[in-house]
mmCIF file of C-alpha atoms in Angstrom:
data_model
loop_
_atom_site.group_PDB
_atom_site.id
_atom_site.type_symbol
_atom_site.label_atom_id
_atom_site.label_comp_id
_atom_site.label_asym_id
_atom_site.label_seq_id
_atom_site.Cartn_x
_atom_site.Cartn_y
_atom_site.Cartn_z
ATOM 1 C CA MET A 1 48.958 59.909 -23.182
ATOM 2 C CA GLU A 2 51.197 60.029 -20.138
ATOM 3 C CA LEU A 3 51.265 57.928 -17.031
ATOM 4 C CA ARG A 4 50.517 59.820 -13.836
ATOM 5 C CA PRO A 5 50.344 57.416 -10.918
ATOM 6 C CA LEU A 6 47.899 58.262 -8.144
ATOM 7 C CA VAL A 7 48.632 57.123 -4.624
ATOM 8 C CA HIS A 8 46.073 57.132 -1.816
ATOM 9 C CA VAL A 9 47.657 58.307 1.429
ATOM 10 C CA GLY A 10 46.477 58.478 5.021
ATOM 11 C CA ASP A 11 48.803 61.332 6.020
ATOM 12 C CA MET A 12 49.377 63.887 3.269
ATOM 13 C CA ALA A 13 52.116 65.790 5.102
ATOM 14 C CA ALA A 14 54.106 62.608 5.800
ATOM 15 C CA ALA A 15 53.684 61.454 2.194
ATOM 16 C CA ILE A 16 54.874 64.806 0.808
ATOM 17 C CA THR A 17 57.889 64.772 3.128
ATOM 18 C CA PHE A 18 58.727 61.235 1.987
ATOM 19 C CA TYR A 19 58.636 62.113 -1.724
ATOM 20 C CA GLU A 20 60.502 65.397 -1.145
ATOM 21 C CA LYS A 21 63.347 63.332 0.305
ATOM 22 C CA LEU A 22 63.441 61.535 -3.053
ATOM 23 C CA GLY A 23 63.711 64.897 -4.830
ATOM 24 C CA ALA A 24 60.041 65.659 -5.589
ATOM 25 C CA GLU A 25 58.555 69.149 -5.658
ATOM 26 C CA VAL A 26 54.916 70.045 -5.013
ATOM 27 C CA ILE A 27 53.540 71.662 -8.185
ATOM 28 C CA HIS A 28 49.851 71.734 -7.198
ATOM 29 C CA GLY A 29 48.242 71.710 -3.763
ATOM 30 C CA ALA A 30 49.755 71.863 -0.293
ATOM 31 C CA ARG A 31 50.366 69.698 2.780
ATOM 32 C CA ASP A 32 46.780 70.262 3.951
ATOM 33 C CA SER A 33 45.208 69.682 0.507
ATOM 34 C CA GLU A 34 43.034 66.716 -0.358
ATOM 35 C CA TRP A 35 44.902 66.283 -3.658
ATOM 36 C CA VAL A 36 48.527 67.129 -4.465
ATOM 37 C CA LEU A 37 50.540 66.833 -7.651
ATOM 38 C CA LEU A 38 54.281 66.242 -7.351
ATOM 39 C CA GLN A 39 57.020 66.546 -9.960
ATOM 40 C CA LEU A 40 59.800 63.977 -9.576
ATOM 41 C CA GLY A 41 62.220 64.229 -12.472
ATOM 42 C CA THR A 42 60.089 63.798 -15.588
ATOM 43 C CA VAL A 43 57.303 62.004 -13.693
ATOM 44 C CA GLN A 44 54.221 63.573 -12.154
ATOM 45 C CA LEU A 45 52.741 61.761 -9.175
ATOM 46 C CA GLY A 46 49.328 62.484 -7.685
ATOM 47 C CA LEU A 47 48.577 62.002 -3.987
ATOM 48 C CA LEU A 48 45.001 61.685 -2.723
ATOM 49 C CA ALA A 49 44.403 62.243 1.001
ATOM 50 C CA ARG A 50 42.357 59.167 1.793
ATOM 51 C CA PRO A 51 43.158 55.471 2.029
ATOM 52 C CA ALA A 52 42.265 53.275 -0.948
ATOM 53 C CA ASP A 53 38.742 51.838 -0.805
ATOM 54 C CA GLU A 54 38.912 48.294 -2.169
ATOM 55 C CA SER A 55 35.101 48.126 -2.329
ATOM 56 C CA ARG A 56 35.321 50.853 -5.007
ATOM 57 C CA GLY A 57 37.981 48.975 -6.955
ATOM 58 C CA GLU A 58 40.843 51.068 -5.620
ATOM 59 C CA THR A 59 44.027 49.053 -5.193
ATOM 60 C CA PRO A 60 47.437 49.513 -3.622
ATOM 61 C CA VAL A 61 50.122 50.896 -5.898
ATOM 62 C CA GLU A 62 53.707 49.793 -6.400
ATOM 63 C CA LEU A 63 55.908 52.516 -7.770
ATOM 64 C CA HIS A 64 59.021 51.817 -9.806
ATOM 65 C CA PHE A 65 61.633 54.455 -10.547
ATOM 66 C CA GLY A 66 64.630 54.115 -12.847
ATOM 67 C CA ALA A 67 67.447 56.038 -11.181
ATOM 68 C CA ALA A 68 70.377 57.746 -12.839
ATOM 69 C CA GLY A 69 73.618 56.704 -11.204
ATOM 70 C CA PRO A 70 74.805 53.657 -9.293
ATOM 71 C CA LEU A 71 72.421 52.088 -6.786
ATOM 72 C CA ASP A 72 74.998 52.151 -3.989
ATOM 73 C CA GLN A 73 74.987 55.964 -4.233
ATOM 74 C CA TRP A 74 71.186 55.941 -4.065
ATOM 75 C CA GLU A 75 71.254 53.644 -1.055
ATOM 76 C CA ARG A 76 73.569 56.073 0.780
ATOM 77 C CA ARG A 77 71.384 59.034 -0.251
ATOM 78 C CA LEU A 78 68.252 57.281 1.023
ATOM 79 C CA HIS A 79 69.975 56.383 4.298
ATOM 80 C CA ARG A 80 71.094 60.008 4.832
ATOM 81 C CA ALA A 81 67.500 61.132 4.156
ATOM 82 C CA GLY A 82 66.184 58.757 6.833
ATOM 83 C CA LEU A 83 64.615 56.359 4.311
ATOM 84 C CA PRO A 84 66.024 52.923 5.064
ATOM 85 C CA VAL A 85 66.157 50.368 2.276
ATOM 86 C CA THR A 86 63.939 47.484 3.396
ATOM 87 C CA GLU A 87 65.173 45.027 0.794
ATOM 88 C CA VAL A 88 67.561 44.712 -2.119
ATOM 89 C CA THR A 89 66.149 42.436 -4.802
ATOM 90 C CA ALA A 90 67.342 41.118 -8.128
ATOM 91 C CA ASP A 91 64.826 40.905 -10.955
ATOM 92 C CA GLN A 92 65.630 39.070 -14.183
ATOM 93 C CA ASP A 93 64.242 41.882 -16.345
ATOM 94 C CA LEU A 94 64.835 44.952 -14.176
ATOM 95 C CA GLY A 95 68.106 44.015 -12.490
ATOM 96 C CA GLU A 96 68.983 44.958 -8.934
ATOM 97 C CA GLN A 97 66.397 47.042 -7.085
ATOM 98 C CA LEU A 98 66.323 48.941 -3.811
ATOM 99 C CA CYS A 99 63.009 48.631 -1.976
ATOM 100 C CA ILE A 100 61.680 51.265 0.405
ATOM 101 C CA ARG A 101 58.193 51.957 1.748
ATOM 102 C CA THR A 102 56.140 55.124 1.974
ATOM 103 C CA PRO A 103 54.567 56.121 5.312
ATOM 104 C CA ASP A 104 51.387 54.353 4.097
ATOM 105 C CA GLY A 105 53.237 51.136 3.233
ATOM 106 C CA THR A 106 53.315 51.516 -0.556
ATOM 107 C CA THR A 107 56.281 49.681 -2.048
ATOM 108 C CA VAL A 108 58.734 51.885 -3.929
ATOM 109 C CA LYS A 109 61.407 50.154 -6.005
ATOM 110 C CA ILE A 110 64.419 51.950 -7.429
ATOM 111 C CA SER A 111 66.548 50.345 -10.125
ATOM 112 C CA GLN A 112 69.453 51.698 -12.097
ATOM 113 C CA ARG A 113 68.289 53.228 -15.339
ATOM 114 C CA GLU A 114 70.400 52.307 -18.338
ATOM 115 C CA PRO A 115 72.309 55.308 -19.751
#
């Protein structure tokens, strides 16, 4: 079994552009598709072109990525890509994290992956 997060998005093209700036590649679907599958490192991420419907039990998603390399390098990379870090947090278990948001407001946290 593998984890494949699914994120509901209101603007597929904007969501794809956002994840491409993080290094993702579209492996199924296109910017005008209702469903897209992205490859980001070893993780596959599904995007569904409609907002989450809480009445159907659909909930917002928080995505957490373990990054190779120092976080200050990632922060510079994100800044150059036009993805400002909204918050830097420290978690007892996960350590320091960079927080950014997708165009739909989903929280994305990036922490340094242990070698």
